[in-house]
Amino acid sequence: MPAKDIYHNTVITALEKDDWIITHDPLVIRWGKKDLYVDLGAEKLIAAEKNNQKIAIEIKSFISKSAIDDLEKALGQYILYYDLLVKLQPERTLYLAIHREPYVDVFEDPIGEVLLENQRLKLLVFDQLQEIILKWIT
């Protein structure tokens, strides 16, 4: 099993503050003979609809010297998990969780805007100090 991201517990706390229930830590995806590990699975009861909203969250810290290198690695992992979840758990929506600084540095830049235009990539932006969710980008 891979090591947990440095913001793993921060994201758990932020989700719990937003009334999410962590159901998987990690969420295991089995495909053929391979096991892949999405950082978290969570659910939230939507009272008006009387059903649960299910999400999967891949957490990335973006702490290397190159934000673009971090982005390339995160996107590769995100696309792999996205494609497998569509087949195995289509009711679950995948989010890439990042803190405020890489969001501003990468996704408020033209390169990030292009990535968000097609609406395949979904982001959960969190404040790592306050341990809260700042925005959901779907």
PDB file of C-alpha atoms in Angstrom:
ATOM      1  CA  MET A   1       0.000   0.000   0.000  1.00  0.00           C
ATOM      2  CA  PRO A   2       1.393   3.440  -0.924  1.00  0.00           C
ATOM      3  CA  ALA A   3       2.384   6.034   1.666  1.00  0.00           C
ATOM      4  CA  LYS A   4      -0.201   8.620   2.667  1.00  0.00           C
ATOM      5  CA  ASP A   5       0.102  12.172   1.410  1.00  0.00           C
ATOM      6  CA  ILE A   6       1.240  14.769   3.964  1.00  0.00           C
ATOM      7  CA  TYR A   7      -2.227  16.350   3.836  1.00  0.00           C
ATOM      8  CA  HIS A   8      -4.117  13.078   4.267  1.00  0.00           C
ATOM      9  CA  ASN A   9      -5.378  13.764   7.795  1.00  0.00           C
ATOM     10  CA  THR A  10      -6.023  17.425   6.963  1.00  0.00           C
ATOM     11  CA  VAL A  11      -8.376  16.423   4.157  1.00  0.00           C
ATOM     12  CA  ILE A  12     -10.139  13.903   6.399  1.00  0.00           C
ATOM     13  CA  THR A  13     -10.733  16.628   9.000  1.00  0.00           C
ATOM     14  CA  ALA A  14     -11.944  19.086   6.343  1.00  0.00           C
ATOM     15  CA  LEU A  15     -14.382  16.523   4.927  1.00  0.00           C
ATOM     16  CA  GLU A  16     -15.708  15.628   8.365  1.00  0.00           C
ATOM     17  CA  LYS A  17     -16.240  19.331   9.132  1.00  0.00           C
ATOM     18  CA  ASP A  18     -18.307  19.442   5.934  1.00  0.00           C
ATOM     19  CA  ASP A  19     -20.462  16.504   7.174  1.00  0.00           C
ATOM     20  CA  TRP A  20     -18.871  13.786   5.045  1.00  0.00           C
ATOM     21  CA  ILE A  21     -18.400  10.294   6.447  1.00  0.00           C
ATOM     22  CA  ILE A  22     -15.115   8.609   5.529  1.00  0.00           C
ATOM     23  CA  THR A  23     -16.026   5.120   4.326  1.00  0.00           C
ATOM     24  CA  HIS A  24     -12.698   3.961   2.868  1.00  0.00           C
ATOM     25  CA  ASP A  25      -9.133   4.840   3.862  1.00  0.00           C
ATOM     26  CA  PRO A  26      -7.919   3.934   1.278  1.00  0.00           C
ATOM     27  CA  LEU A  27     -10.523   3.065  -1.346  1.00  0.00           C
ATOM     28  CA  VAL A  28      -9.212  -0.063  -3.077  1.00  0.00           C
ATOM     29  CA  ILE A  29      -9.863  -0.504  -6.777  1.00  0.00           C
ATOM     30  CA  ARG A  30      -9.264  -4.024  -8.065  1.00  0.00           C
ATOM     31  CA  TRP A  31      -8.788  -4.469 -11.793  1.00  0.00           C
ATOM     32  CA  GLY A  32      -7.585  -7.819 -13.029  1.00  0.00           C
ATOM     33  CA  LYS A  33      -4.738  -8.846 -10.758  1.00  0.00           C
ATOM     34  CA  LYS A  34      -3.883  -5.268  -9.789  1.00  0.00           C
ATOM     35  CA  ASP A  35      -4.935  -3.317  -6.708  1.00  0.00           C
ATOM     36  CA  LEU A  36      -4.903   0.465  -6.898  1.00  0.00           C
ATOM     37  CA  TYR A  37      -5.448   2.751  -3.931  1.00  0.00           C
ATOM     38  CA  VAL A  38      -7.406   5.986  -4.084  1.00  0.00           C
ATOM     39  CA  ASP A  39      -6.655   7.928  -0.897  1.00  0.00           C
ATOM     40  CA  LEU A  40     -10.224   8.200   0.442  1.00  0.00           C
ATOM     41  CA  GLY A  41     -13.808   7.202  -0.140  1.00  0.00           C
ATOM     42  CA  ALA A  42     -16.581   9.221   1.496  1.00  0.00           C
ATOM     43  CA  GLU A  43     -20.357   9.535   1.595  1.00  0.00           C
ATOM     44  CA  LYS A  44     -22.788  12.261   2.498  1.00  0.00           C
ATOM     45  CA  LEU A  45     -26.505  11.837   3.058  1.00  0.00           C
ATOM     46  CA  ILE A  46     -28.527  14.220   0.955  1.00  0.00           C
ATOM     47  CA  ALA A  47     -31.708  14.500   2.997  1.00  0.00           C
ATOM     48  CA  ALA A  48     -33.855  16.031   0.263  1.00  0.00           C
ATOM     49  CA  GLU A  49     -33.054  13.159  -2.085  1.00  0.00           C
ATOM     50  CA  LYS A  50     -32.989  10.412   0.584  1.00  0.00           C
ATOM     51  CA  ASN A  51     -29.818   8.948  -0.856  1.00  0.00           C
ATOM     52  CA  ASN A  52     -26.078   9.155  -0.439  1.00  0.00           C
ATOM     53  CA  GLN A  53     -23.622  11.109  -2.513  1.00  0.00           C
ATOM     54  CA  LYS A  54     -20.438   9.062  -2.925  1.00  0.00           C
ATOM     55  CA  ILE A  55     -17.021  10.462  -3.721  1.00  0.00           C
ATOM     56  CA  ALA A  56     -13.443   9.264  -4.057  1.00  0.00           C
ATOM     57  CA  ILE A  57     -10.583  11.609  -3.273  1.00  0.00           C
ATOM     58  CA  GLU A  58      -7.005  11.533  -4.446  1.00  0.00           C
ATOM     59  CA  ILE A  59      -4.879  13.925  -2.372  1.00  0.00           C
ATOM     60  CA  LYS A  60      -1.827  15.645  -3.833  1.00  0.00           C
ATOM     61  CA  SER A  61       0.515  17.983  -1.961  1.00  0.00           C
ATOM     62  CA  PHE A  62       2.319  19.644  -4.913  1.00  0.00           C
ATOM     63  CA  ILE A  63       5.527  20.062  -2.895  1.00  0.00           C
ATOM     64  CA  SER A  64       8.215  19.272  -5.461  1.00  0.00           C
ATOM     65  CA  LYS A  65      10.290  21.943  -7.163  1.00  0.00           C
ATOM     66  CA  SER A  66       8.087  21.818 -10.264  1.00  0.00           C
ATOM     67  CA  ALA A  67       4.337  22.375 -10.059  1.00  0.00           C
ATOM     68  CA  ILE A  68       4.033  21.168 -13.662  1.00  0.00           C
ATOM     69  CA  ASP A  69       5.808  17.905 -12.833  1.00  0.00           C
ATOM     70  CA  ASP A  70       3.457  17.440  -9.868  1.00  0.00           C
ATOM     71  CA  LEU A  71       0.499  18.227 -12.137  1.00  0.00           C
ATOM     72  CA  GLU A  72       1.567  15.687 -14.756  1.00  0.00           C
ATOM     73  CA  LYS A  73       1.883  12.942 -12.139  1.00  0.00           C
ATOM     74  CA  ALA A  74      -1.409  13.874 -10.461  1.00  0.00           C
ATOM     75  CA  LEU A  75      -3.273  13.921 -13.775  1.00  0.00           C
ATOM     76  CA  GLY A  76      -1.932  10.516 -14.788  1.00  0.00           C
ATOM     77  CA  GLN A  77      -3.097   8.996 -11.535  1.00  0.00           C
ATOM     78  CA  TYR A  78      -6.420  10.853 -11.672  1.00  0.00           C
ATOM     79  CA  ILE A  79      -7.181   9.657 -15.217  1.00  0.00           C
ATOM     80  CA  LEU A  80      -6.339   6.050 -14.336  1.00  0.00           C
ATOM     81  CA  TYR A  81      -8.591   6.109 -11.263  1.00  0.00           C
ATOM     82  CA  TYR A  82     -11.321   8.009 -13.103  1.00  0.00           C
ATOM     83  CA  ASP A  83     -11.514   5.485 -15.928  1.00  0.00           C
ATOM     84  CA  LEU A  84     -11.590   2.505 -13.549  1.00  0.00           C
ATOM     85  CA  LEU A  85     -14.171   4.061 -11.221  1.00  0.00           C
ATOM     86  CA  VAL A  86     -16.475   4.759 -14.186  1.00  0.00           C
ATOM     87  CA  LYS A  87     -16.501   1.014 -14.841  1.00  0.00           C
ATOM     88  CA  LEU A  88     -16.483  -0.307 -11.264  1.00  0.00           C
ATOM     89  CA  GLN A  89     -18.273   2.342  -9.182  1.00  0.00           C
ATOM     90  CA  PRO A  90     -20.045   4.736 -11.558  1.00  0.00           C
ATOM     91  CA  GLU A  91     -22.045   6.227  -8.671  1.00  0.00           C
ATOM     92  CA  ARG A  92     -18.827   7.601  -7.145  1.00  0.00           C
ATOM     93  CA  THR A  93     -17.381  10.962  -8.264  1.00  0.00           C
ATOM     94  CA  LEU A  94     -13.595  11.349  -8.209  1.00  0.00           C
ATOM     95  CA  TYR A  95     -11.965  14.543  -6.921  1.00  0.00           C
ATOM     96  CA  LEU A  96      -8.364  15.665  -6.848  1.00  0.00           C
ATOM     97  CA  ALA A  97      -7.735  17.364  -3.482  1.00  0.00           C
ATOM     98  CA  ILE A  98      -5.150  20.145  -3.431  1.00  0.00           C
ATOM     99  CA  HIS A  99      -4.480  23.011  -1.074  1.00  0.00           C
ATOM    100  CA  ARG A 100      -4.900  26.684  -1.916  1.00  0.00           C
ATOM    101  CA  GLU A 101      -1.360  27.461  -3.139  1.00  0.00           C
ATOM    102  CA  PRO A 102      -1.161  24.928  -5.991  1.00  0.00           C
ATOM    103  CA  TYR A 103      -4.717  25.815  -6.937  1.00  0.00           C
ATOM    104  CA  VAL A 104      -3.743  29.472  -7.373  1.00  0.00           C
ATOM    105  CA  ASP A 105      -0.374  28.622  -8.955  1.00  0.00           C
ATOM    106  CA  VAL A 106      -1.629  26.026 -11.426  1.00  0.00           C
ATOM    107  CA  PHE A 107      -5.395  26.176 -11.875  1.00  0.00           C
ATOM    108  CA  GLU A 108      -5.813  29.944 -11.961  1.00  0.00           C
ATOM    109  CA  ASP A 109      -3.148  29.957 -14.680  1.00  0.00           C
ATOM    110  CA  PRO A 110      -4.120  29.439 -18.360  1.00  0.00           C
ATOM    111  CA  ILE A 111      -2.785  25.852 -18.305  1.00  0.00           C
ATOM    112  CA  GLY A 112      -5.100  24.974 -15.417  1.00  0.00           C
ATOM    113  CA  GLU A 113      -8.047  26.744 -17.007  1.00  0.00           C
ATOM    114  CA  VAL A 114      -7.697  24.484 -20.058  1.00  0.00           C
ATOM    115  CA  LEU A 115      -7.759  21.418 -17.801  1.00  0.00           C
ATOM    116  CA  LEU A 116     -10.939  22.544 -16.071  1.00  0.00           C
ATOM    117  CA  GLU A 117     -12.768  23.520 -19.284  1.00  0.00           C
ATOM    118  CA  ASN A 118     -13.743  19.978 -20.254  1.00  0.00           C
ATOM    119  CA  GLN A 119     -15.124  19.309 -16.759  1.00  0.00           C
ATOM    120  CA  ARG A 120     -13.506  15.879 -16.523  1.00  0.00           C
ATOM    121  CA  LEU A 121     -11.176  17.011 -13.750  1.00  0.00           C
ATOM    122  CA  LYS A 122     -12.916  17.789 -10.475  1.00  0.00           C
ATOM    123  CA  LEU A 123     -11.110  19.583  -7.670  1.00  0.00           C
ATOM    124  CA  LEU A 124     -11.525  19.860  -3.936  1.00  0.00           C
ATOM    125  CA  VAL A 125      -9.517  22.876  -2.752  1.00  0.00           C
ATOM    126  CA  PHE A 126      -8.723  22.970   0.953  1.00  0.00           C
ATOM    127  CA  ASP A 127      -7.021  25.268   3.428  1.00  0.00           C
ATOM    128  CA  GLN A 128      -4.294  23.216   5.080  1.00  0.00           C
ATOM    129  CA  LEU A 129      -4.042  25.446   8.162  1.00  0.00           C
ATOM    130  CA  GLN A 130      -7.740  25.811   8.981  1.00  0.00           C
ATOM    131  CA  GLU A 131      -8.475  22.264   7.765  1.00  0.00           C
ATOM    132  CA  ILE A 132     -11.542  23.355   5.816  1.00  0.00           C
ATOM    133  CA  ILE A 133     -12.793  22.941   2.267  1.00  0.00           C
ATOM    134  CA  LEU A 134     -12.568  26.206   0.359  1.00  0.00           C
ATOM    135  CA  LYS A 135     -14.275  25.127  -2.848  1.00  0.00           C
ATOM    136  CA  TRP A 136     -15.524  22.235  -4.905  1.00  0.00           C
ATOM    137  CA  ILE A 137     -14.892  22.582  -8.619  1.00  0.00           C
ATOM    138  CA  THR A 138     -17.032  20.237 -10.699  1.00  0.00           C
TER     139      THR A 138
END
